[in-house]
CSV table of C-alpha atoms and ligand atoms in Angstrom, one decimal:
chain,number,residue,atom,x,y,z
A,159,MET,CA,19.1,-8.2,10.9
A,160,ALA,CA,20.9,-5.4,9.0
A,161,THR,CA,21.2,-6.8,5.5
A,162,GLN,CA,24.4,-5.9,3.6
A,163,ARG,CA,22.2,-3.6,1.4
A,164,ILE,CA,21.1,-1.7,4.4
A,165,LEU,CA,24.7,-1.4,5.7
A,166,ASP,CA,25.8,-0.3,2.3
A,167,PHE,CA,23.0,2.3,2.1
A,168,LEU,CA,24.0,3.7,5.6
A,169,ALA,CA,27.5,3.8,4.8
A,170,THR,CA,27.2,5.5,1.4
A,171,ARG,CA,24.3,7.8,2.2
A,172,ARG,CA,25.0,8.7,5.7
A,173,PRO,CA,21.6,10.0,6.5
A,174,SER,CA,21.6,12.2,9.7
A,175,GLY,CA,19.2,11.8,12.3
A,176,PRO,CA,17.3,8.7,13.3
A,177,CYS,CA,15.9,6.8,10.2
A,178,LEU,CA,14.3,3.4,9.3
A,179,VAL,CA,15.9,1.6,6.4
A,180,VAL,CA,13.8,-1.2,4.9
A,181,ASP,CA,15.2,-3.8,2.6
A,182,LEU,CA,12.5,-4.9,0.0
A,183,ASP,CA,14.4,-8.1,-0.7
A,184,VAL,CA,13.6,-9.2,2.8
A,185,VAL,CA,9.9,-8.4,2.3
A,186,ARG,CA,9.8,-10.4,-0.9
A,187,ASP,CA,11.3,-13.4,0.8
A,188,ASN,CA,8.9,-13.1,3.6
A,189,PHE,CA,5.9,-13.0,1.3
A,190,ARG,CA,7.1,-16.0,-0.6
A,191,ALA,CA,7.7,-17.9,2.7
A,192,PHE,CA,4.1,-17.2,3.7
A,193,GLU,CA,2.9,-18.4,0.4
A,194,LYS,CA,4.8,-21.6,0.7
A,195,ALA,CA,3.8,-22.2,4.4
A,196,LEU,CA,0.1,-21.8,3.8
A,197,PRO,CA,-0.5,-22.4,0.0
A,198,ASP,CA,-4.2,-22.6,0.3
A,199,SER,CA,-4.6,-19.3,2.3
A,200,LYS,CA,-4.9,-16.0,0.7
A,201,ILE,CA,-2.5,-13.4,2.1
A,202,TYR,CA,-4.0,-10.0,3.2
A,203,TYR,CA,-1.1,-7.9,4.4
A,204,ALA,CA,-2.1,-5.8,7.3
A,205,VAL,CA,-1.3,-2.3,6.0
A,206,LYS,CA,-0.9,-0.7,9.4
A,207,ALA,CA,2.4,-2.5,10.1
A,208,ASN,CA,4.2,-0.5,7.6
A,209,PRO,CA,2.3,1.4,4.8
A,210,ALA,CA,5.3,2.7,2.8
A,211,PRO,CA,4.2,3.0,-0.8
A,212,GLU,CA,7.2,0.9,-2.0
A,213,ILE,CA,6.1,-1.9,0.2
A,214,LEU,CA,2.5,-1.9,-0.9
A,215,ARG,CA,3.5,-1.8,-4.5
A,216,LEU,CA,5.9,-4.7,-4.2
A,217,LEU,CA,3.1,-6.8,-2.4
A,218,ALA,CA,0.4,-5.7,-4.8
A,219,ALA,CA,2.7,-6.9,-7.7
A,220,MET,CA,3.4,-10.3,-6.0
A,221,GLY,CA,-0.4,-10.9,-5.7
A,222,SER,CA,-0.9,-10.0,-2.0
A,223,SER,CA,-4.3,-8.7,-0.9
A,224,PHE,CA,-4.6,-6.2,1.8
A,225,ASP,CA,-6.2,-5.9,5.2
A,226,THR,CA,-7.1,-2.2,6.0
A,227,ALA,CA,-8.5,-0.2,8.8
A,228,SER,CA,-9.5,3.1,7.4
A,229,VAL,CA,-10.6,4.8,4.2
A,230,ALA,CA,-7.1,6.3,3.9
A,231,GLU,CA,-5.5,2.8,4.1
A,232,VAL,CA,-7.9,1.5,1.5
A,233,GLU,CA,-6.9,4.4,-0.8
A,234,MET,CA,-3.2,3.5,0.0
A,235,ALA,CA,-3.6,-0.1,-1.3
A,236,MET,CA,-5.6,0.9,-4.2
A,237,ASP,CA,-2.9,3.6,-5.0
A,238,ALA,CA,-0.4,0.7,-4.9
A,239,GLY,CA,-2.2,-1.3,-7.5
A,240,ALA,CA,-4.6,-3.5,-5.5
A,241,LEU,CA,-8.1,-3.9,-6.9
A,242,ALA,CA,-11.1,-3.4,-4.6
A,243,ASP,CA,-11.8,-7.1,-4.6
A,244,ARG,CA,-8.3,-7.7,-2.9
A,245,ILE,CA,-9.0,-5.4,0.0
A,246,SER,CA,-10.8,-6.1,3.3
A,247,PHE,CA,-12.0,-3.3,5.7
A,248,GLY,CA,-11.0,-5.3,8.8
A,249,ASN,CA,-11.5,-2.8,11.5
A,250,THR,CA,-14.5,-3.6,13.6
A,251,ILE,CA,-14.8,0.0,14.5
A,252,LYS,CA,-15.9,2.1,11.6
A,253,LYS,CA,-17.9,5.2,11.0
A,254,GLU,CA,-20.9,4.6,8.8
A,255,ARG,CA,-19.8,7.2,6.3
A,256,ASP,CA,-16.5,5.5,6.0
A,257,ILE,CA,-18.2,2.2,5.3
A,258,ALA,CA,-20.1,4.1,2.7
A,259,ARG,CA,-17.0,5.6,1.2
A,260,ALA,CA,-15.3,2.2,1.0
A,261,TYR,CA,-18.3,0.6,-0.5
A,262,GLN,CA,-18.2,3.2,-3.1
A,263,LEU,CA,-14.6,2.4,-3.8
A,264,GLY,CA,-15.7,-1.1,-4.4
A,265,ILE,CA,-14.9,-2.8,-1.1
A,266,ARG,CA,-17.2,-5.7,-0.4
A,267,LEU,CA,-15.5,-7.3,2.5
A,268,PHE,CA,-16.0,-6.0,6.1
A,269,ALA,CA,-15.2,-7.1,9.6
A,270,VAL,CA,-17.9,-6.8,12.5
A,271,ASP,CA,-18.1,-8.0,16.1
A,272,CYS,CA,-21.5,-6.9,17.1
A,273,VAL,CA,-25.0,-6.3,15.7
A,274,GLU,CA,-24.7,-2.6,16.0
A,275,GLU,CA,-21.8,-2.7,13.4
A,276,VAL,CA,-23.8,-5.1,11.3
A,277,GLU,CA,-26.7,-2.5,11.1
A,278,LYS,CA,-24.3,0.1,9.8
A,279,ILE,CA,-22.9,-2.1,7.1
A,280,ALA,CA,-26.4,-3.3,6.0
A,281,ARG,CA,-27.3,0.5,5.5
A,282,ALA,CA,-24.0,1.7,4.1
A,283,ALA,CA,-22.9,-1.4,2.2
A,284,PRO,CA,-25.9,-3.3,1.2
A,285,GLY,CA,-25.3,-7.0,0.3
A,286,ALA,CA,-21.6,-6.9,1.4
A,287,ARG,CA,-19.8,-9.9,2.8
A,288,VAL,CA,-19.2,-9.8,6.4
A,289,PHE,CA,-17.0,-11.8,8.7
A,290,CYS,CA,-17.3,-11.7,12.6
A,291,ARG,CA,-14.4,-11.5,14.9
A,292,VAL,CA,-14.3,-13.9,17.8
A,293,LEU,CA,-12.3,-12.9,21.0
A,294,THR,CA,-9.2,-14.9,21.7
A,295,ASP,CA,-7.3,-15.0,25.0
A,296,GLY,CA,-4.0,-13.6,23.5
A,297,GLU,CA,-2.1,-16.3,25.7
A,298,GLY,CA,1.5,-16.7,24.3
A,299,ALA,CA,1.6,-13.3,22.4
A,300,GLU,CA,4.1,-10.7,23.3
A,301,TRP,CA,1.8,-7.9,22.3
A,302,PRO,CA,-1.8,-9.2,23.1
A,303,LEU,CA,-4.8,-7.5,21.6
A,304,SER,CA,-6.9,-7.8,24.9
A,305,ARG,CA,-10.7,-7.7,24.7
A,306,LYS,CA,-11.1,-4.7,22.5
A,307,PHE,CA,-11.8,-6.7,19.5
A,308,GLY,CA,-14.3,-9.7,18.9
A,309,CYS,CA,-17.1,-11.2,20.7
A,310,VAL,CA,-17.7,-14.6,22.3
A,311,PRO,CA,-18.5,-17.5,19.7
A,312,ALA,CA,-22.2,-17.6,20.8
A,313,MET,CA,-22.5,-13.9,20.3
A,314,ALA,CA,-20.9,-14.2,16.8
A,315,VAL,CA,-23.5,-16.7,15.8
A,316,ASP,CA,-26.2,-14.0,16.6
A,317,VAL,CA,-24.3,-11.3,14.8
A,318,LEU,CA,-23.9,-13.4,11.6
A,319,ARG,CA,-27.6,-14.5,11.8
A,320,HIS,CA,-28.5,-10.8,12.1
A,321,ALA,CA,-26.3,-10.1,9.0
A,322,LYS,CA,-28.0,-12.6,7.1
A,323,GLY,CA,-31.4,-11.3,8.0
A,324,LEU,CA,-30.4,-7.8,6.8
A,325,GLY,CA,-29.5,-9.0,3.3
A,326,LEU,CA,-25.7,-9.2,4.0
A,327,ASP,CA,-23.6,-12.2,3.0
A,328,ALA,CA,-22.7,-13.9,6.3
A,329,TYR,CA,-19.3,-14.9,5.0
A,330,GLY,CA,-17.1,-16.2,7.8
A,331,VAL,CA,-15.3,-15.9,11.1
A,332,SER,CA,-12.2,-14.0,12.0
A,333,PHE,CA,-9.7,-13.9,15.0
A,334,HIS,CA,-6.3,-12.6,15.8
A,335,VAL,CA,-4.3,-14.6,18.2
A,336,GLY,CA,-2.3,-11.7,19.4
A,337,SER,CA,0.7,-10.1,17.8
A,338,GLN,CA,4.2,-11.6,18.2
A,339,GLN,CA,2.6,-15.0,18.9
A,340,THR,CA,5.2,-17.6,19.5
A,341,ASP,CA,2.7,-20.5,20.7
A,342,LEU,CA,2.1,-22.4,17.6
A,343,THR,CA,-1.1,-24.0,19.4
A,344,ALA,CA,-2.9,-20.6,19.7
A,345,TRP,CA,-4.4,-21.1,16.3
A,346,ASP,CA,-5.8,-24.5,17.2
A,347,ARG,CA,-8.0,-22.9,20.2
A,348,ALA,CA,-9.1,-20.1,17.9
A,349,LEU,CA,-10.0,-22.5,15.1
A,350,ALA,CA,-12.0,-24.6,17.6
A,351,ASP,CA,-14.2,-21.5,18.4
A,352,ALA,CA,-14.6,-20.8,14.7
A,353,LYS,CA,-15.6,-24.4,14.0
A,354,VAL,CA,-18.5,-23.9,16.6
A,355,VAL,CA,-19.8,-20.9,15.0
A,356,PHE,CA,-19.6,-22.7,11.6
A,357,ALA,CA,-21.5,-25.8,13.0
A,358,THR,CA,-24.1,-23.8,14.9
A,359,LEU,CA,-25.1,-21.7,12.0
A,360,ALA,CA,-25.0,-24.7,9.5
A,361,GLU,CA,-27.9,-26.1,11.6
A,362,GLU,CA,-29.9,-23.2,10.7
A,363,GLY,CA,-29.0,-23.4,7.0
A,364,ILE,CA,-26.5,-20.6,7.1
A,365,VAL,CA,-23.3,-21.8,5.5
A,366,LEU,CA,-20.3,-19.8,6.2
A,367,LYS,CA,-17.5,-20.0,3.8
A,368,MET,CA,-14.4,-18.3,5.2
A,369,VAL,CA,-12.0,-18.3,8.3
A,370,ASN,CA,-9.8,-15.3,8.5
A,371,MET,CA,-6.9,-16.5,10.8
A,372,GLY,CA,-5.5,-13.0,11.3
A,373,GLY,CA,-1.9,-12.1,12.0
A,374,GLY,CA,0.4,-12.9,15.0
A,375,PHE,CA,3.3,-14.3,13.0
A,376,PRO,CA,6.4,-13.1,14.7
A,377,THR,CA,9.6,-11.4,14.0
A,378,ARG,CA,12.9,-12.6,15.7
A,379,TYR,CA,13.9,-10.1,18.2
A,380,LEU,CA,16.3,-11.4,21.0
A,381,ARG,CA,15.1,-14.9,20.9
A,382,ASP,CA,14.5,-17.3,18.0
A,383,VAL,CA,11.1,-17.7,16.7
A,384,PRO,CA,9.6,-20.7,14.7
A,385,ALA,CA,9.9,-20.2,10.9
A,386,ALA,CA,6.8,-19.6,8.8
A,387,GLN,CA,6.8,-23.3,7.8
A,388,ALA,CA,6.2,-24.3,11.4
A,389,TYR,CA,3.2,-22.0,11.7
A,390,GLY,CA,1.9,-23.4,8.4
A,391,GLN,CA,2.1,-27.0,9.6
A,392,ALA,CA,0.6,-26.2,13.0
A,393,ILE,CA,-2.3,-24.2,11.4
A,394,PHE,CA,-2.9,-26.7,8.7
A,395,SER,CA,-3.3,-29.6,11.2
A,396,ALA,CA,-5.5,-27.5,13.4
A,397,LEU,CA,-7.8,-26.8,10.3
A,398,ARG,CA,-7.9,-30.5,9.6
A,399,LYS,CA,-8.6,-31.4,13.1
A,400,HIS,CA,-11.6,-29.1,13.4
A,401,PHE,CA,-12.9,-28.9,10.0
A,402,GLY,CA,-12.0,-32.3,8.5
A,403,ASN,CA,-12.5,-32.7,4.8
A,404,ALA,CA,-14.9,-29.6,4.6
A,405,LEU,CA,-11.9,-27.0,4.9
A,406,PRO,CA,-13.2,-23.4,4.5
A,407,GLU,CA,-11.6,-20.7,2.5
A,408,THR,CA,-8.7,-19.2,4.6
A,409,ILE,CA,-7.1,-15.8,4.9
A,410,ILE,CA,-4.0,-14.8,6.9
A,411,GLU,CA,-3.2,-11.3,7.7
A,412,PRO,CA,0.5,-10.9,8.6
A,413,GLY,CA,1.7,-7.5,9.5
A,414,ARG,CA,4.9,-7.9,11.8
A,415,GLY,CA,5.8,-11.2,10.2
A,416,MET,CA,5.9,-9.7,6.7
A,417,VAL,CA,7.9,-6.5,7.4
A,418,GLY,CA,9.4,-6.6,10.9
A,419,ASN,CA,12.8,-8.1,10.0
A,420,ALA,CA,13.1,-6.2,6.9
A,421,GLY,CA,13.8,-2.9,8.8
A,422,VAL,CA,16.6,-1.5,10.8
A,423,ILE,CA,16.7,1.8,12.6
A,424,LYS,CA,19.9,3.8,12.8
A,425,SER,CA,20.0,5.9,16.0
A,426,GLU,CA,22.7,7.9,17.9
A,427,VAL,CA,23.8,7.9,21.5
A,428,VAL,CA,22.9,11.5,22.8
A,429,LEU,CA,24.1,11.2,26.2
A,430,ILE,CA,25.4,8.6,28.7
A,431,SER,CA,25.1,9.5,32.4
A,432,LYS,CA,24.3,8.3,36.0
A,433,LYS,CA,22.1,9.7,38.7
A,434,ALA,CA,24.7,9.3,41.4
A,435,ALA,CA,28.3,8.7,41.3
A,436,ASN,CA,28.1,5.2,42.8
A,437,ASP,CA,25.3,4.2,40.5
A,438,ASN,CA,26.2,1.0,38.7
A,439,VAL,CA,23.5,1.3,36.0
A,440,ARG,CA,24.1,4.0,33.4
A,441,TRP,CA,21.5,5.9,31.6
A,442,VAL,CA,21.9,5.7,27.8
A,443,PHE,CA,19.7,8.2,25.9
A,444,LEU,CA,19.2,7.7,22.2
A,445,ASP,CA,17.9,10.1,19.6
A,446,ILE,CA,14.9,7.9,19.3
A,447,GLY,CA,12.5,6.6,21.8
A,448,LYS,CA,8.7,5.9,22.5
A,449,PHE,CA,7.5,9.0,20.6
A,450,GLY,CA,9.9,8.6,17.8
A,451,GLY,CA,8.6,5.3,16.6
A,452,LEU,CA,9.5,2.7,19.3
A,453,ALA,CA,6.0,2.8,20.9
A,454,GLU,CA,6.1,-1.0,21.2
A,455,THR,CA,8.6,-0.6,24.0
A,456,MET,CA,5.6,0.2,26.1
A,457,ASP,CA,5.6,-1.8,29.3
A,458,GLU,CA,8.8,-3.2,27.8
A,459,ALA,CA,6.7,-5.6,25.6
A,460,ILE,CA,9.0,-5.7,22.6
A,461,ARG,CA,12.7,-5.8,23.2
A,462,TYR,CA,14.7,-5.0,20.1
A,463,PRO,CA,18.1,-6.3,19.4
A,464,ILE,CA,20.6,-3.3,19.6
A,465,VAL,CA,23.8,-3.6,17.5
A,466,THR,CA,26.8,-1.4,18.4
A,467,ALA,CA,30.3,-1.1,17.0
A,468,HIS,CA,31.6,-2.4,20.3
A,469,ASP,CA,29.7,-5.7,20.5
A,470,GLY,CA,31.7,-8.5,21.9
A,471,THR,CA,33.3,-6.3,24.5
A,472,GLU,CA,32.3,-6.2,28.2
A,473,THR,CA,28.8,-5.0,28.8
A,474,ALA,CA,26.9,-3.6,31.8
A,475,PRO,CA,23.2,-3.0,32.4
A,476,CYS,CA,21.8,0.3,31.1
A,477,VAL,CA,18.5,2.0,31.4
A,478,LEU,CA,17.6,2.9,27.8
A,479,ALA,CA,15.6,6.3,27.0
A,480,GLY,CA,14.5,8.5,24.3
A,481,PRO,CA,15.5,12.0,23.8
A,482,THR,CA,12.1,14.0,24.7
A,483,CYS,CA,11.1,15.8,27.7
A,484,ASP,CA,8.4,13.3,28.7
A,485,SER,CA,9.3,11.1,31.6
A,486,ALA,CA,7.3,8.2,30.1
A,487,ASP,CA,10.0,8.2,27.3
A,488,VAL,CA,12.0,5.4,29.0
A,489,MET,CA,12.2,2.2,26.9
A,490,TYR,CA,14.0,-0.3,29.2
A,491,GLU,CA,14.3,0.2,32.9
A,492,LYS,CA,12.5,-2.6,34.7
A,493,THR,CA,14.8,-5.1,32.8
A,494,PRO,CA,18.0,-2.9,32.1
A,495,TYR,CA,19.6,-3.5,28.8
A,496,PRO,CA,23.2,-4.8,28.6
A,497,LEU,CA,25.3,-2.4,26.4
A,498,PRO,CA,29.2,-2.2,26.0
A,499,LEU,CA,31.0,-0.3,28.7
A,500,SER,CA,33.0,1.4,25.9
A,501,LEU,CA,29.8,2.8,24.2
A,502,THR,CA,30.2,6.5,24.0
A,503,ILE,CA,28.2,9.6,23.3
A,504,GLY,CA,28.0,10.1,19.5
A,505,ASP,CA,28.1,6.4,18.7
A,506,GLU,CA,25.7,5.2,16.2
A,507,VAL,CA,23.7,2.0,17.1
A,508,LEU,CA,21.5,-0.1,14.9
A,509,ILE,CA,18.1,-1.2,16.3
A,510,GLU,CA,17.0,-4.4,14.5
A,511,GLY,CA,13.7,-5.8,13.6
A,512,THR,CA,12.0,-2.4,13.4
A,513,GLY,CA,10.3,-2.7,10.0
A,514,ALA,CA,6.9,-3.1,11.6
A,515,TYR,CA,5.0,-0.7,13.8
A,516,THR,CA,7.6,2.1,14.1
A,517,THR,CA,7.1,4.8,11.4
A,518,THR,CA,3.3,5.0,11.8
A,519,TYR,CA,3.7,5.3,15.7
A,520,SER,CA,6.0,8.0,15.4
A,521,ALA,CA,4.9,11.5,16.7
A,522,VAL,CA,4.6,14.4,14.3
A,523,ALA,CA,6.6,17.0,16.2
A,524,PHE,CA,6.7,16.2,19.9
A,525,ASN,CA,9.5,18.6,21.1
A,526,GLY,CA,10.0,19.6,17.7
A,527,PHE,CA,11.5,16.2,16.7
A,528,GLU,CA,10.5,15.4,13.2
A,529,PRO,CA,8.7,12.1,12.4
A,530,LEU,CA,10.7,8.9,11.9
A,531,ARG,CA,12.3,9.3,8.4
A,532,SER,CA,12.1,6.1,6.3
A,533,TYR,CA,14.0,4.7,3.4
A,534,VAL,CA,12.8,1.7,1.5
A,535,ILE,CA,15.4,0.2,-0.7
B,831,PLP,C1,-2.8,-5.5,13.2
B,831,PLP,C2,-3.6,-6.6,12.6
B,831,PLP,C3,-3.1,-7.6,12.0
B,831,PLP,C4,-1.5,-7.7,11.9
B,831,PLP,O1,-1.1,-8.4,13.1
B,831,PLP,P1,0.4,-8.8,13.2
B,831,PLP,O2,0.5,-9.4,14.5
B,831,PLP,O3,1.3,-7.6,12.9
B,831,PLP,O4,0.6,-9.9,12.2
B,831,PLP,C5,-3.9,-8.4,11.3
B,831,PLP,N1,-5.2,-8.4,11.3
B,831,PLP,C6,-5.8,-7.4,12.0
B,831,PLP,C7,-7.3,-7.4,12.0
B,831,PLP,C8,-5.1,-6.4,12.5
B,831,PLP,O5,-5.7,-5.5,13.2
């Protein structure tokens, strides 16, 4: 949603070109809502969702921890004021020298999903805590994370046992139920798997302590999504169901749910045209597309709300495309997007819910277009 502060900023500053405007008040509210929904879980903000220094500084000051995927992200979190003991290196795919660098910076919490990665960590970060990521099916997520990360629970047992054998602290299990996850029961299935790993290792005397329940918390796009409180309740009852009174330490890693609804992209209509005189679908070209930051429109996965000055008037289906000379730069075509018939070239539109996964996905200079500018207010 465009907050009044964002609308005022756009009206007074009139930035030219496409840009993202993020309202920190919304990020602050989101952080508090997560704290309230899951009071016993530590919040590790997933830096990749939006690493703007202002956002990282605000969250660091509010007591957030940070989930990072590279040495550069570790450094960003530290520059924002986070101490090393509040940062996890959560990427399961790391160069050994990057593990060593992170260890040198004080990082002691690392993700793994195979014995090969455990061996790197044992060499480059001796004695560190490791948690093993288990696969999830991604059912119910609009941006599933497929089979790239994690292993089956039986293998997680081997991985953590191996870690322990190499002198690492076999600390816990992690999972990610898929991004923009609107099925509240997704955590229940993943926690059942986590419990199996805990129980199997406990029989061998290896006592795990932590479950990292990942991200997946949604942003409202065109459809309503459950509130943070509903996620908190569903997750807490799943924890109770599987772990009884022996609740482990828990972590959540919201990315999209922390910043998605805090940002709005202002864009301009560059061209409206048809491919034949009798076509009833118009092509609407914006000055931002897949390469300008809207990469999550890939396969039309994420459908952003688009606000125009003509809303409430008659609409017709449009193909929505970006301005670059790549034919892949079409955002919505399989399911055309209804836009007002009175929309004209030069009109500004607001693309809502774009605070997460936009600036960082923007190309550097494809076709000479500058990367997506961002203002954090
Ligand atoms: C991207 C990512 C997140 C954030 O996911 P959201 O769905 O945006 O909340 C959390 N944890 C890990 C390990 C990630 O890679």
